[in-house]
Structure formats: structure tokens, C-alpha cells
PDB file of C-alpha atoms and ligand atoms in Angstrom:
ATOM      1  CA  UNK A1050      90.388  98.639 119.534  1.00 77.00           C
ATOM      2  CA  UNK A1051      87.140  97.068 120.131  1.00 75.00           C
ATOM      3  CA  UNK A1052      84.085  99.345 118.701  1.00 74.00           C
ATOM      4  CA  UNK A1053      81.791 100.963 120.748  1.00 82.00           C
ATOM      5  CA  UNK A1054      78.259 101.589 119.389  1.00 87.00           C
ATOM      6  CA  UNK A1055      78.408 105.537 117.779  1.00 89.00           C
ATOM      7  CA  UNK A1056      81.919 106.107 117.988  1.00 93.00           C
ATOM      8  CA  UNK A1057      83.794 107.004 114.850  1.00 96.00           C
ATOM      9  CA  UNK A1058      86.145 104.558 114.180  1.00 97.00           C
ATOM     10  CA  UNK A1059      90.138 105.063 112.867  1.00 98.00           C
ATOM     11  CA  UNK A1060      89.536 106.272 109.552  1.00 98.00           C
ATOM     12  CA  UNK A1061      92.350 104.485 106.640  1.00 98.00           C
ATOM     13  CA  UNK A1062      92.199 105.447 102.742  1.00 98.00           C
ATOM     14  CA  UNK A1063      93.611 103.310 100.080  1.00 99.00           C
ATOM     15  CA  UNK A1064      94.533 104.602  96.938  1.00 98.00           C
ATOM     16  CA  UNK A1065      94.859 101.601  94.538  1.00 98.00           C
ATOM     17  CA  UNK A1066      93.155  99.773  92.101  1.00 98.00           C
ATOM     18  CA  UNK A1067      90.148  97.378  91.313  1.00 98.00           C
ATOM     19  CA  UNK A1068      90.076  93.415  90.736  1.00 98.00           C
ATOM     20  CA  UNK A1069      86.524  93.041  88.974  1.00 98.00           C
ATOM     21  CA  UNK A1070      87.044  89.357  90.125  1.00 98.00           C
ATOM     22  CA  UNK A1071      86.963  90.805  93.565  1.00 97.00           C
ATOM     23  CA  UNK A1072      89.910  88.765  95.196  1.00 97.00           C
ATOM     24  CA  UNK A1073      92.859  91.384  95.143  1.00 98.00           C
ATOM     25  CA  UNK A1074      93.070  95.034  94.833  1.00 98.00           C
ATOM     26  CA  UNK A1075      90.565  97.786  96.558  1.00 98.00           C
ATOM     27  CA  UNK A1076      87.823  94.439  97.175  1.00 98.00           C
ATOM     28  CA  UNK A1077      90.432  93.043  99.594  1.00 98.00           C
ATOM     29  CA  UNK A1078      91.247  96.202 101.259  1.00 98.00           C
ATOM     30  CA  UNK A1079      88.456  97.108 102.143  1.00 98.00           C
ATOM     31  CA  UNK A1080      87.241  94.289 103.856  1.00 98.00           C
ATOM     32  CA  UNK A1081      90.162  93.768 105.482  1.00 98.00           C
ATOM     33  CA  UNK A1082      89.953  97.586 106.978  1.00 98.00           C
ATOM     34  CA  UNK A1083      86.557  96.680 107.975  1.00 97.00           C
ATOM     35  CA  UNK A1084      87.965  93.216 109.730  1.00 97.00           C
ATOM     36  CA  UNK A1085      90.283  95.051 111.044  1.00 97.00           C
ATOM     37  CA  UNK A1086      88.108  97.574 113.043  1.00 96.00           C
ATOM     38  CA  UNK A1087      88.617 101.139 111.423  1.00 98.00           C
ATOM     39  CA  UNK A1088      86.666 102.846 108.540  1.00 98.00           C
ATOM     40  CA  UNK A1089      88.383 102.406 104.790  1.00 98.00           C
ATOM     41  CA  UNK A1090      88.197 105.440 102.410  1.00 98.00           C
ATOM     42  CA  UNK A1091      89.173 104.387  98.467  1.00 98.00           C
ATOM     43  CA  UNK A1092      90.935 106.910  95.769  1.00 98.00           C
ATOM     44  CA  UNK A1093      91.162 104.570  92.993  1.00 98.00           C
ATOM     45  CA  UNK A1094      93.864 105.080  90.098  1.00 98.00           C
ATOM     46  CA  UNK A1095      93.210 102.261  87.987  1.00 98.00           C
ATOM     47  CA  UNK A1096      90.364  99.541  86.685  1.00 98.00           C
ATOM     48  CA  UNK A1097      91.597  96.260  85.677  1.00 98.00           C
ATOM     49  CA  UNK A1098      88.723  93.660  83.628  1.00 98.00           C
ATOM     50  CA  UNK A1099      90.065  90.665  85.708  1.00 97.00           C
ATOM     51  CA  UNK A1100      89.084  87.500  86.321  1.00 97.00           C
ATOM     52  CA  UNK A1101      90.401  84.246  88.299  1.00 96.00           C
ATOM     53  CA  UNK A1102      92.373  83.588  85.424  1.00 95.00           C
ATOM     54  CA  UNK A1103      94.307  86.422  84.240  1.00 95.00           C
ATOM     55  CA  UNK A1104      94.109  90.392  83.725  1.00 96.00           C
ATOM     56  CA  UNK A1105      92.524  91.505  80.118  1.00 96.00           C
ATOM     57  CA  UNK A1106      92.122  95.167  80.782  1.00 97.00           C
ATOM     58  CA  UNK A1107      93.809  98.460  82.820  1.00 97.00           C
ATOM     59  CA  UNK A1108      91.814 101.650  82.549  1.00 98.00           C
ATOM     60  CA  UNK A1109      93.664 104.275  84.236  1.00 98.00           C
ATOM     61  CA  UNK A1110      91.835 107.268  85.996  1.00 98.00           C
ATOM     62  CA  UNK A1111      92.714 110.725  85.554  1.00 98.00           C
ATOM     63  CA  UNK A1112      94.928 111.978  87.865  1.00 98.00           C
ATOM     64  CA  UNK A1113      93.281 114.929  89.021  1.00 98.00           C
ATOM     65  CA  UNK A1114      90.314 112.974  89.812  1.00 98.00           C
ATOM     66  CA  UNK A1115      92.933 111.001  92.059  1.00 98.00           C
ATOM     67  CA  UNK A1116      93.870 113.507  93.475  1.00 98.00           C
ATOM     68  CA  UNK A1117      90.516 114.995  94.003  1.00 98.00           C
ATOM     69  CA  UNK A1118      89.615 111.585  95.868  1.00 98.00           C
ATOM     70  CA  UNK A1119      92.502 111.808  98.506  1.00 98.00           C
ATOM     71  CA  UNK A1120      91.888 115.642  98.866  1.00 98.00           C
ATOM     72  CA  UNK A1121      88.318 115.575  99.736  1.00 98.00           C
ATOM     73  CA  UNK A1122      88.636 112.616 102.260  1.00 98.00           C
ATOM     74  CA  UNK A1123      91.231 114.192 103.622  1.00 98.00           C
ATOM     75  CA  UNK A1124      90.152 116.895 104.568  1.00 98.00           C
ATOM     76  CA  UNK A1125      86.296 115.670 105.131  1.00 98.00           C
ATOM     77  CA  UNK A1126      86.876 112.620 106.731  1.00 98.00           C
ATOM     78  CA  UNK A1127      90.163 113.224 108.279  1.00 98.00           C
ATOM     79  CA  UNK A1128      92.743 110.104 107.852  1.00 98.00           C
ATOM     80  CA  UNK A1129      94.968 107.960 110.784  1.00 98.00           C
ATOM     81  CA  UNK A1130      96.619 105.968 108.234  1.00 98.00           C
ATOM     82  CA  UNK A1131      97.141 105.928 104.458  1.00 98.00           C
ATOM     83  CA  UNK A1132      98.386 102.615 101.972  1.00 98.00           C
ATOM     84  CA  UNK A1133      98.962 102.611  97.912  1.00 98.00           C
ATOM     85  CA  UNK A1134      98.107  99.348  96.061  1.00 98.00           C
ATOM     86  CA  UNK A1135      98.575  99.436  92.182  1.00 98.00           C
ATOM     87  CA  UNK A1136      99.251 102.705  90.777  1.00 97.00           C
ATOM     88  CA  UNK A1137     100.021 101.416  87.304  1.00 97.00           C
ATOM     89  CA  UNK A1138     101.962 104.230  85.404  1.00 97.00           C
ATOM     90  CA  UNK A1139     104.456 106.982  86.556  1.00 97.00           C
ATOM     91  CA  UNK A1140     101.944 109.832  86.056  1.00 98.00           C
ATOM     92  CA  UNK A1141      99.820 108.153  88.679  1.00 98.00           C
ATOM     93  CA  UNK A1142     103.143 107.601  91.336  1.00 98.00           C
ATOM     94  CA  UNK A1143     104.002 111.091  90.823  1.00 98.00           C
ATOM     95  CA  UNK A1144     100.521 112.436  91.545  1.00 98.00           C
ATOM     96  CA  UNK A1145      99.864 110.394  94.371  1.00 98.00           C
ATOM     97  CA  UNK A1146     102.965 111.264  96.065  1.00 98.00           C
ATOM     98  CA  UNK A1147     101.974 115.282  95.110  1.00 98.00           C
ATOM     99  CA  UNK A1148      98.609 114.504  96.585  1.00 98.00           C
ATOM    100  CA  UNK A1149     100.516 112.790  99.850  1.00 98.00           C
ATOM    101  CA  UNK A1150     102.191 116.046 100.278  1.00 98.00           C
ATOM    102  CA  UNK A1151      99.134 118.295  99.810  1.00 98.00           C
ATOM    103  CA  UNK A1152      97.253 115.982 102.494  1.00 98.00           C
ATOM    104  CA  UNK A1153      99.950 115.704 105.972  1.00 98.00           C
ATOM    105  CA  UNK A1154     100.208 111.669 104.379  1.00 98.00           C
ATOM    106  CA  UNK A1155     103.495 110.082 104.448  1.00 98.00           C
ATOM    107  CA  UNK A1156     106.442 109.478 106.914  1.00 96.00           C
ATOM    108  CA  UNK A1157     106.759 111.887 109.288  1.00 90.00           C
ATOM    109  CA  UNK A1158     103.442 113.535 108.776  1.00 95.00           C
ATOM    110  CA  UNK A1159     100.539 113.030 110.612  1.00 95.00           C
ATOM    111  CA  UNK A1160      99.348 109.946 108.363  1.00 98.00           C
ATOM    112  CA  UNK A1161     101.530 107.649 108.254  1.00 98.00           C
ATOM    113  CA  UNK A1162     102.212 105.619 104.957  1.00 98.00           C
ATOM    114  CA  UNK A1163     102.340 102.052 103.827  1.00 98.00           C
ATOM    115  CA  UNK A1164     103.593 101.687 100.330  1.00 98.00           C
ATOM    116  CA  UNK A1165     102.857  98.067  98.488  1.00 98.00           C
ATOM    117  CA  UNK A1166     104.444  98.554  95.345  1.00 97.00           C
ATOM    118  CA  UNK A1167     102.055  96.280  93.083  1.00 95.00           C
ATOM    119  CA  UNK A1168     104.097  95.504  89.792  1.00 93.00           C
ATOM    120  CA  UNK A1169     101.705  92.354  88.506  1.00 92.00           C
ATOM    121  CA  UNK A1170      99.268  89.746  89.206  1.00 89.00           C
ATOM    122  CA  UNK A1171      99.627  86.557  90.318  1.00 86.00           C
ATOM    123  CA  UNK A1172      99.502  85.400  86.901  1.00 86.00           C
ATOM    124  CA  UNK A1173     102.518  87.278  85.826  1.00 87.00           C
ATOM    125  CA  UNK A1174     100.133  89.956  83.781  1.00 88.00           C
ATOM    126  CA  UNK A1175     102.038  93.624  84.425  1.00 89.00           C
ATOM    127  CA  UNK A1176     100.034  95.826  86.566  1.00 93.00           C
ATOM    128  CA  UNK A1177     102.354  98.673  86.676  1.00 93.00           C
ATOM    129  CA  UNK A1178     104.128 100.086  83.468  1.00 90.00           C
ATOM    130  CA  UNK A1179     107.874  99.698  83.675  1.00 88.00           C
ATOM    131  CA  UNK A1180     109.606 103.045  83.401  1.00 89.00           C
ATOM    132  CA  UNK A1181     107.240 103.783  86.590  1.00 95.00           C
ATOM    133  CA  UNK A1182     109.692 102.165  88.474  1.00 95.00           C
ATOM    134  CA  UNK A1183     112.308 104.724  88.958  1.00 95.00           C
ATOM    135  CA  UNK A1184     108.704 107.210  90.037  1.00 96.00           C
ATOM    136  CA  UNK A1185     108.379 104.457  92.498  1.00 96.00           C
ATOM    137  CA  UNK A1186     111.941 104.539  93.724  1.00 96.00           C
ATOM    138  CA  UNK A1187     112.659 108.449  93.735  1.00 96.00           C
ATOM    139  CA  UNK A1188     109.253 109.871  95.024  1.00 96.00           C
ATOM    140  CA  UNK A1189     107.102 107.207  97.044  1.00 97.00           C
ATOM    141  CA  UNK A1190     109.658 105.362  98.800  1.00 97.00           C
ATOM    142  CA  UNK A1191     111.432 108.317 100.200  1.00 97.00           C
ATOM    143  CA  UNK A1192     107.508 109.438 101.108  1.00 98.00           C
ATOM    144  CA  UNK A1193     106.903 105.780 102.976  1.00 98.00           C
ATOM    145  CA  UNK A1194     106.441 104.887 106.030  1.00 98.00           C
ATOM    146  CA  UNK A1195     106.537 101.313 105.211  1.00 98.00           C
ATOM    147  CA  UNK A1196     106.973  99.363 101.734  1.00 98.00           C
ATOM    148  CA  UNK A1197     106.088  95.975 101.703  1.00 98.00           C
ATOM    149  CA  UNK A1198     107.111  94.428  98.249  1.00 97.00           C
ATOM    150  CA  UNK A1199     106.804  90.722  97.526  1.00 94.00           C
ATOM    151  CA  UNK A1200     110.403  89.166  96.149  1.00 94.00           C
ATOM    152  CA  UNK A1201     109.268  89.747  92.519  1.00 93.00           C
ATOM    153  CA  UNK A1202     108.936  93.481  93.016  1.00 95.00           C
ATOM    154  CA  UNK A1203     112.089  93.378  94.752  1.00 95.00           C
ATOM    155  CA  UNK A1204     114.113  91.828  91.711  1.00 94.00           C
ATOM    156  CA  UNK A1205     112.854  94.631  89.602  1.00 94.00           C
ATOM    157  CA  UNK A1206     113.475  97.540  92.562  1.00 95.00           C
ATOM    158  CA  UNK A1207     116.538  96.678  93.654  1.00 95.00           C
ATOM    159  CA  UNK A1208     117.927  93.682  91.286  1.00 94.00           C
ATOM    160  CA  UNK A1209     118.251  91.300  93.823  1.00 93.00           C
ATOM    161  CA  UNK A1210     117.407  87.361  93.170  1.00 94.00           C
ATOM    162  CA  UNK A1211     116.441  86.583  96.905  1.00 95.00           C
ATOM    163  CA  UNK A1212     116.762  82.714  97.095  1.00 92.00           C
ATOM    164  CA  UNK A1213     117.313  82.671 101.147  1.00 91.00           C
ATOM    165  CA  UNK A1214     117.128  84.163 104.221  1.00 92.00           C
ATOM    166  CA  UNK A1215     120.921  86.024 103.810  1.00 94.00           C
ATOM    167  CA  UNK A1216     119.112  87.268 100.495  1.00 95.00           C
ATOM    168  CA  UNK A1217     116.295  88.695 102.275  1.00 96.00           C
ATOM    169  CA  UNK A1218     118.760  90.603 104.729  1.00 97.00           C
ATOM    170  CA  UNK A1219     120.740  92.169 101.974  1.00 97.00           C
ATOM    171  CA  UNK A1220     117.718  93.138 100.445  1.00 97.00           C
ATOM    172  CA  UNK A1221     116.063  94.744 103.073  1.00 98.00           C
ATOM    173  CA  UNK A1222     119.624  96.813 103.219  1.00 98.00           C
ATOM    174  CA  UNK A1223     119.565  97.864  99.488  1.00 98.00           C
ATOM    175  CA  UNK A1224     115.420  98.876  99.591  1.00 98.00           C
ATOM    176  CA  UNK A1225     115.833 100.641 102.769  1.00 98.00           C
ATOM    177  CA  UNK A1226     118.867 102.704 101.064  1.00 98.00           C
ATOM    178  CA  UNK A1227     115.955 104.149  98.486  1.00 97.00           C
ATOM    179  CA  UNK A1228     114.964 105.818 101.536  1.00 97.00           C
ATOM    180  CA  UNK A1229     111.794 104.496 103.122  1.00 98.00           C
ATOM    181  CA  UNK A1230     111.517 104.735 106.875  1.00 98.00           C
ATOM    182  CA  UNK A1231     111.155 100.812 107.068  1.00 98.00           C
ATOM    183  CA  UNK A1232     110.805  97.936 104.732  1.00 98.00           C
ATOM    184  CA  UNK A1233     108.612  94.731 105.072  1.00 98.00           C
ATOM    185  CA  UNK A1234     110.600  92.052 103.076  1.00 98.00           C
ATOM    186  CA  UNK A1235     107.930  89.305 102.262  1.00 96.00           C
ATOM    187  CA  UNK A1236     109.169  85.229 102.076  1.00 90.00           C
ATOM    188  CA  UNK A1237     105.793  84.260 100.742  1.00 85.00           C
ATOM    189  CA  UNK A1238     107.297  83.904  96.742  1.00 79.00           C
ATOM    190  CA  UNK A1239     110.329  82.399  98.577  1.00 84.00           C
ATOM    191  CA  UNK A1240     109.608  78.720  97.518  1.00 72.00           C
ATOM    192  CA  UNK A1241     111.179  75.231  99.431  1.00 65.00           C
ATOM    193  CA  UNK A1242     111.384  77.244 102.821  1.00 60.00           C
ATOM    194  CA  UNK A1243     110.986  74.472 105.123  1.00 63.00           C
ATOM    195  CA  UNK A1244     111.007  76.737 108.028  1.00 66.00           C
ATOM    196  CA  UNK A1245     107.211  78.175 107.116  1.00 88.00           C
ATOM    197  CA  UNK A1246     107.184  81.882 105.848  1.00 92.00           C
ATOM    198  CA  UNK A1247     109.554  84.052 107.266  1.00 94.00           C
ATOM    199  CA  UNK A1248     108.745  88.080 106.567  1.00 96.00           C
ATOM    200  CA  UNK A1249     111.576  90.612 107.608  1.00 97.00           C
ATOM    201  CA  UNK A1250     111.045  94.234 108.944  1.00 98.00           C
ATOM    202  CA  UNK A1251     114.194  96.391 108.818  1.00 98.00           C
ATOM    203  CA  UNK A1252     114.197 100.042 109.897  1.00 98.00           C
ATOM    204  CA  UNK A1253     117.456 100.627 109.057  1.00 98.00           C
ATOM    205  CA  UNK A1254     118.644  99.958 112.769  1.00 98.00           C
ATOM    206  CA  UNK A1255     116.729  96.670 113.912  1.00 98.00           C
ATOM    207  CA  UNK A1256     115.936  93.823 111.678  1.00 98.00           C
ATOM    208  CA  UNK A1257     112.962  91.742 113.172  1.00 98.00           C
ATOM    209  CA  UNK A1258     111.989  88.276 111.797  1.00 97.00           C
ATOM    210  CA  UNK A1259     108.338  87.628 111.438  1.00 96.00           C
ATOM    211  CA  UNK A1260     107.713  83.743 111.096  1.00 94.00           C
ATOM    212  CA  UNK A1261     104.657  82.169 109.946  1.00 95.00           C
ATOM    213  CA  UNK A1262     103.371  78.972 108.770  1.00 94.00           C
ATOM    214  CA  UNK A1263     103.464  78.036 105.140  1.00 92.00           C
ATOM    215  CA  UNK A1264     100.391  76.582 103.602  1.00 93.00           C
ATOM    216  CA  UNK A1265     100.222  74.884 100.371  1.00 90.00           C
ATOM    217  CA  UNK A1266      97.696  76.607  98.362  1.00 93.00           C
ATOM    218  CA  UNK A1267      97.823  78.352  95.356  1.00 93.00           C
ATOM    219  CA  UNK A1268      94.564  80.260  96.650  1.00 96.00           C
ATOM    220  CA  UNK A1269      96.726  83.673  97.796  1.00 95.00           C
ATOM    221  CA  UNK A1270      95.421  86.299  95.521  1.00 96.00           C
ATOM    222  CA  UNK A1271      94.866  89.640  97.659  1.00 97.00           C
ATOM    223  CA  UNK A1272      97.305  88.397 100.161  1.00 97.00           C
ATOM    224  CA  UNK A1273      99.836  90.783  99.494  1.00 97.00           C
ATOM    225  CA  UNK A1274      96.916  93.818  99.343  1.00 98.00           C
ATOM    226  CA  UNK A1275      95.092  92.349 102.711  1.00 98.00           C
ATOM    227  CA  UNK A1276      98.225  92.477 104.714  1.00 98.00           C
ATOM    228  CA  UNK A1277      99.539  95.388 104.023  1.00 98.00           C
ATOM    229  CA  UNK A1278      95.848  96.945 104.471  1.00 98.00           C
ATOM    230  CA  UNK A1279      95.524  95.324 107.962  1.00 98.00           C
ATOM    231  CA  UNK A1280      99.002  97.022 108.906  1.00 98.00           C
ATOM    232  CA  UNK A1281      97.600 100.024 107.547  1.00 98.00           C
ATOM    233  CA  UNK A1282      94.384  99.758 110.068  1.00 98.00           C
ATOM    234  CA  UNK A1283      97.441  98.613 113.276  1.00 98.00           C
ATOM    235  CA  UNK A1284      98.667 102.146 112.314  1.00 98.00           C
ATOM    236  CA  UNK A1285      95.504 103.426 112.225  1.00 98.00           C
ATOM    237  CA  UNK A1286      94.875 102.138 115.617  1.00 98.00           C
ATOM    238  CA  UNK A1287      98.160 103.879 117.276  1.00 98.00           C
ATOM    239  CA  UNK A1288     100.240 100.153 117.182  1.00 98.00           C
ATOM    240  CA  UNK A1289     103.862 101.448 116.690  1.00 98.00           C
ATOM    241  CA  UNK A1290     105.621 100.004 113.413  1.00 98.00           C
ATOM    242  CA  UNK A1291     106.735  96.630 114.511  1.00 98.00           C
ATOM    243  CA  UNK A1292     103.408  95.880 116.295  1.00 98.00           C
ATOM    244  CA  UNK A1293     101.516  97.153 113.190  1.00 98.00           C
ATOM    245  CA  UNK A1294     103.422  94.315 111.470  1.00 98.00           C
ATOM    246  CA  UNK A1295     102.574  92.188 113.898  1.00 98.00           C
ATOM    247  CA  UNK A1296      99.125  92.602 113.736  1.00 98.00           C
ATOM    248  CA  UNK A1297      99.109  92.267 110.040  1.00 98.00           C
ATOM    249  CA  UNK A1298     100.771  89.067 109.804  1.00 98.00           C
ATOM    250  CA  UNK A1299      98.542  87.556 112.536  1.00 98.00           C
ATOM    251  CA  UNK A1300      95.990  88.819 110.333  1.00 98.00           C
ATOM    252  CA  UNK A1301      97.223  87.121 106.564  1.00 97.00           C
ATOM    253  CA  UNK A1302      98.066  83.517 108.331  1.00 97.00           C
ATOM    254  CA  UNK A1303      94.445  83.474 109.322  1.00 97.00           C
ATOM    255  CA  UNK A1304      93.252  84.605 105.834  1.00 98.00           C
ATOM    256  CA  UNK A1305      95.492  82.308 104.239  1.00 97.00           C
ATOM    257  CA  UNK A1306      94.938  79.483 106.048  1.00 97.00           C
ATOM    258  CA  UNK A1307      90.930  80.030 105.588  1.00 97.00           C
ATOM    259  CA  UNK A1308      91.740  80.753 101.575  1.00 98.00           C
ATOM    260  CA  UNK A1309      89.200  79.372  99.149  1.00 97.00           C
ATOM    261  CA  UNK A1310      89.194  78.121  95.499  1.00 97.00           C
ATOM    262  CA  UNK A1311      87.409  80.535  92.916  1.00 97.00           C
ATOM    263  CA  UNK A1312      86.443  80.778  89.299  1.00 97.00           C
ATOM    264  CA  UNK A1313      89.354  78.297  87.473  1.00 96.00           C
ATOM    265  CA  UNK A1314      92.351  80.018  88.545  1.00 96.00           C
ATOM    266  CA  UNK A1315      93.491  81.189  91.482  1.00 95.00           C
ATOM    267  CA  UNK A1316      91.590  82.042  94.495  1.00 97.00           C
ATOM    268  CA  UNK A1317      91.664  84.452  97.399  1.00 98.00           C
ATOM    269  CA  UNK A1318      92.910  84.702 100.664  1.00 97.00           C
ATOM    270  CA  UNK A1319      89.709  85.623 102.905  1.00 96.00           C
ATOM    271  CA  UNK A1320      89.891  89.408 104.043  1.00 92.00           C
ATOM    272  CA  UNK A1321      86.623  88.373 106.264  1.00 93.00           C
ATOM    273  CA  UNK A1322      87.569  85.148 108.177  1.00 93.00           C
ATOM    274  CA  UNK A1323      87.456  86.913 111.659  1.00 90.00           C
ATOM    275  CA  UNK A1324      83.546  88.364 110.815  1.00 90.00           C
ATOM    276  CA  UNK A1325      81.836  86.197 112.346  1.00 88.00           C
ATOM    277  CA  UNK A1326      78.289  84.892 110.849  1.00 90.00           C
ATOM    278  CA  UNK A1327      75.692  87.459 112.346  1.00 89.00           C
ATOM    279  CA  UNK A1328      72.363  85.963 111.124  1.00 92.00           C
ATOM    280  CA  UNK A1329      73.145  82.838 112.957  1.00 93.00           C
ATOM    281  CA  UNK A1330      73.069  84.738 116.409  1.00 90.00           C
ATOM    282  CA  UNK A1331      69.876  85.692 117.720  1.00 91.00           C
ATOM    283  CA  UNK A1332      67.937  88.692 116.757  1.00 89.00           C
ATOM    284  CA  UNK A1333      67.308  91.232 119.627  1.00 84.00           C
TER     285      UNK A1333
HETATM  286  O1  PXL B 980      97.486  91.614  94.583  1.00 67.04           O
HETATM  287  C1  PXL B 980      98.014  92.651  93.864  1.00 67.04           C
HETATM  288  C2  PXL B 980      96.951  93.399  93.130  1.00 67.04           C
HETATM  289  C3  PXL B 980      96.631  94.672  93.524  1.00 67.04           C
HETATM  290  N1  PXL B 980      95.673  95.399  92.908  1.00 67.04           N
HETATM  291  C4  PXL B 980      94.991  94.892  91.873  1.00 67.04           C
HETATM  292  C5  PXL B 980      95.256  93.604  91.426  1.00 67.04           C
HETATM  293  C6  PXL B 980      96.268  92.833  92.062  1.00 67.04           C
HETATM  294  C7  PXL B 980      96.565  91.485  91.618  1.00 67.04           C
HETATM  295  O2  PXL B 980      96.017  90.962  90.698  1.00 67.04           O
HETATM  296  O3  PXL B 980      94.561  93.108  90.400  1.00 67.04           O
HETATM  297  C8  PXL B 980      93.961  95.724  91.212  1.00 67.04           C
END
């Protein structure tokens, strides 16, 4: 994994939308694909006028030019590993998945696919319209290599109130019967869990527990976004599945725990802890 001066790096694309507070969303991916050690391509679906405090705006792009993005990087640029973010309406979903197709992107292609299925912000404001759900459940999932949904999305994809660990097992069971290859259950949103923060990968076969600490700050924004990006770039590398998700959760404990406050609401994890300060090392 470690660069070598010339050499093209993995190459990852995220197809997603943008946080003009620059916490969550495409920001966060990015820079954790570039912490991460592989190049990050960007097909963006949607604009949101956000700040620390709340979502005002969504400006959704059209979906040929989405398309158009994911084709011409594609086949340009050439791709080791693909993840959606917020893809706001139905129309978009359907596309995207089309677009998967067109481009060798999804399960059992050549790219594999991590799938966050972004229905909000932390403040509760709706990212994602809600008759895009069922576009969600019937053409991305079956398309994923991975979804990695936080326990709000889960109460709306699969109407279950997780509230403990036997509720995160049953609902890796019911999201993995929509037909994804594997499922990431996230405990972050799972609150009083004196153990730390346990996330779940299920395949269907295996379930494997992921435990983390738990830190108390409400400075998380992009945390969801920056780990399933750095899974994205453990694909990209060759990790198989459960040491992608290994990677990434190495990853978000470290940009948790080195989380900062921002603007009066909440603030982000820190995609960039591992960079190191540059200008403080001597020049050549
Ligand atoms: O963290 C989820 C997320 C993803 N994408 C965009 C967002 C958010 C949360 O606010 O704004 C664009």
C-alpha cells in the first residue's frame, strides 16, 4: 500500500453529494481516499446549501450528467473500487445503478461496490426523498457489494427498531435478504452501549463483530461517509471484504477520536488525522 514516487495509485470514484460546510458528503470522501492511499474520482448527484447547523437547500443534478461523470472516469481513468453517498431521489438510484451496469461496477463485476444509503443529516433534515426507498431496496442493494447503513436508515429499510446487539443480528438478517452481497450494520446511533461501538458485518454465512471505542462527542458529521470511503480505498487496495472493514474502522476510531468542533453545530470527524504536517519537516 505504501506509494511509490510515479506510480499510479488504486483509483476509487464516489458518486454522492456535496456538504458546502465541508464536514460530510464528497469533502469527506475525498480526503479520506487520499488518507487512505488511492486516487478519488467524484460523480456528484446532488448540492446541498449546508452549514454546521442544518441543511437549507438540495439541488439535484441531471442524471445524464451523472451518468456522464461515472462513464467517462470509467473508462478514462479506469476504477478498483466504487461507493454511493446521498443520491437523494429515485431517478438518481435508478440511474446510478444503470450507470453501475454500463461501467463493470457492482458485486461481482470488476469494481466492487460499497453502498451507504444516506437518508438525512445529522440534524434530522431528509437527504433522500422517501418513495426512493423501495429504488434503494430493489436496484442498488441487489447491485452492492457492501451497504453500510447507520440504525436510522435501517428503521426506514427494513423497519427494524435496533435497541441491542440481538437487534443488530436480526437486522443484518432482514438487510442482507434485500440481496446485497454483505451488510455493515453500524452501532454508532446505538446509544447507552457500555461496551464501546460495536459494528457487525454479515455476509449471509459469517457474522463478524467489529468493536470499537465509544467517544462522547457530538462532533461525528462525515463519519458515516469517511468510513465507508476508507473501505472503499481497502477494496481498492485488493483487502478482501472483512479486512476492507477492518481497515475502515481502524480508520473512523482515529478520525473520531481526533474530531473537532465547527461553526455552532456539529462538527466533523477528521478524514486527514493520519496526514501528517509536511511543512514542519525539512525542505530538501
Ligand atoms: O453524512 C451523510 C451525508 C452525506 N452526504 C451529504 C451530507 C451528509 C450529511 O449531512 O450532507 C451531502
Amino acid at each position: 500500500m505504501r506509494p511509490t514516487v510515479g506510480t499510479t495509485p488504486p483509483r476509487t470514484l464516489t458518486i454522492a453529494g456535496t456538504d458546502s460546510g465541508g464536514g460530510a458528503g464528497i469533502a469527506a470522501d475525498l480526503r479520506a481516499f487520499a488518507a487512505c492511499g488511492v486516487h478519488g474520482c467524484l460523480a456528484v448527484c446532488a448540492v446541498t446549501v449546508q452549514n454546521t447547523v442544518g441543511v437549507t437547500g438540495v439541488h439535484t443534478v441531471p442524471v445524464e450528467t451523472i451518468a456522464g461523470q461515472i462513464g467517462v472516469v470509467a473508462a478514462d481513468i479506469g476504477l478498483q473500487a466504487a461507493k454511493t453517498g446521498m443520491l437523494a431521489t429515485a431517478e438518481i438510484i435508478a440511474a446510478v445503478a444503470r450507470a453501475c451496469d454500463d461501467n463493470g461496477i457492482g458485486a461481482d463485476r470488476a469494481t466492487p461496490l460499497v453502498v451507504d444509503p444516506v437518508a438525512a443529516s445529522m440534524h434530522g433534515d431528509p437527504l433522500l426523498a422517501g418513495e426512493a426507498l423501495d429504488a434503494y431496496r430493489e436496484t442498488l442493494f441487489p447491485r452492492a457489494t457492501l451497504v453500510t447503513p447507520n440504525l436510522d436508515e435501517i428503521r426506514l429499510l427494513v423497519e427494524h427498531d435496533v435497541t441491542d446487539r440481538d437487534g443488530q443480528y436480526a437486522a443484518a438478517r432482514a438487510l442482507h435478504a434485500l440481496g446485497a452481497h454483505a451488510v455493515l450494520v453500524k452501532g454508532g446511533h446505538l446509544p447507552g452501549d457500555a461496551e464501546g461501538c460495536l459494528d457487525l458485518l454479515y455476509d449471509g454465512e459469517t457474522f463478524v463483530e467489529l468493536p470499537g471505542p465509544r467517544f462522547d462527542t457530538a462532533n461525528t458529521h462525515g463519519g458515516g461517509d469517511s468510513l465507508a470511503s476508507a473501505i472503499t480505498a481497502g477494496l481498492a487496495h485488493g483487502l478482501h471484504l472483512v479486512e476492507a472493514v477492518r481497515f475502515g474502522k481502524r480508520y473512523i476510531v482515529e478520525a473520531v477520536r481526533h474530531s473537532y468542533p465547527l461553526g455552532a453545530g456539529h462538527g466533523p470527524v477528521s478524514p486527514l488525522w493520519a496526514v501528517r504536517p509536511w511543512w514542519e519537516t525539512p525542505a530538501p
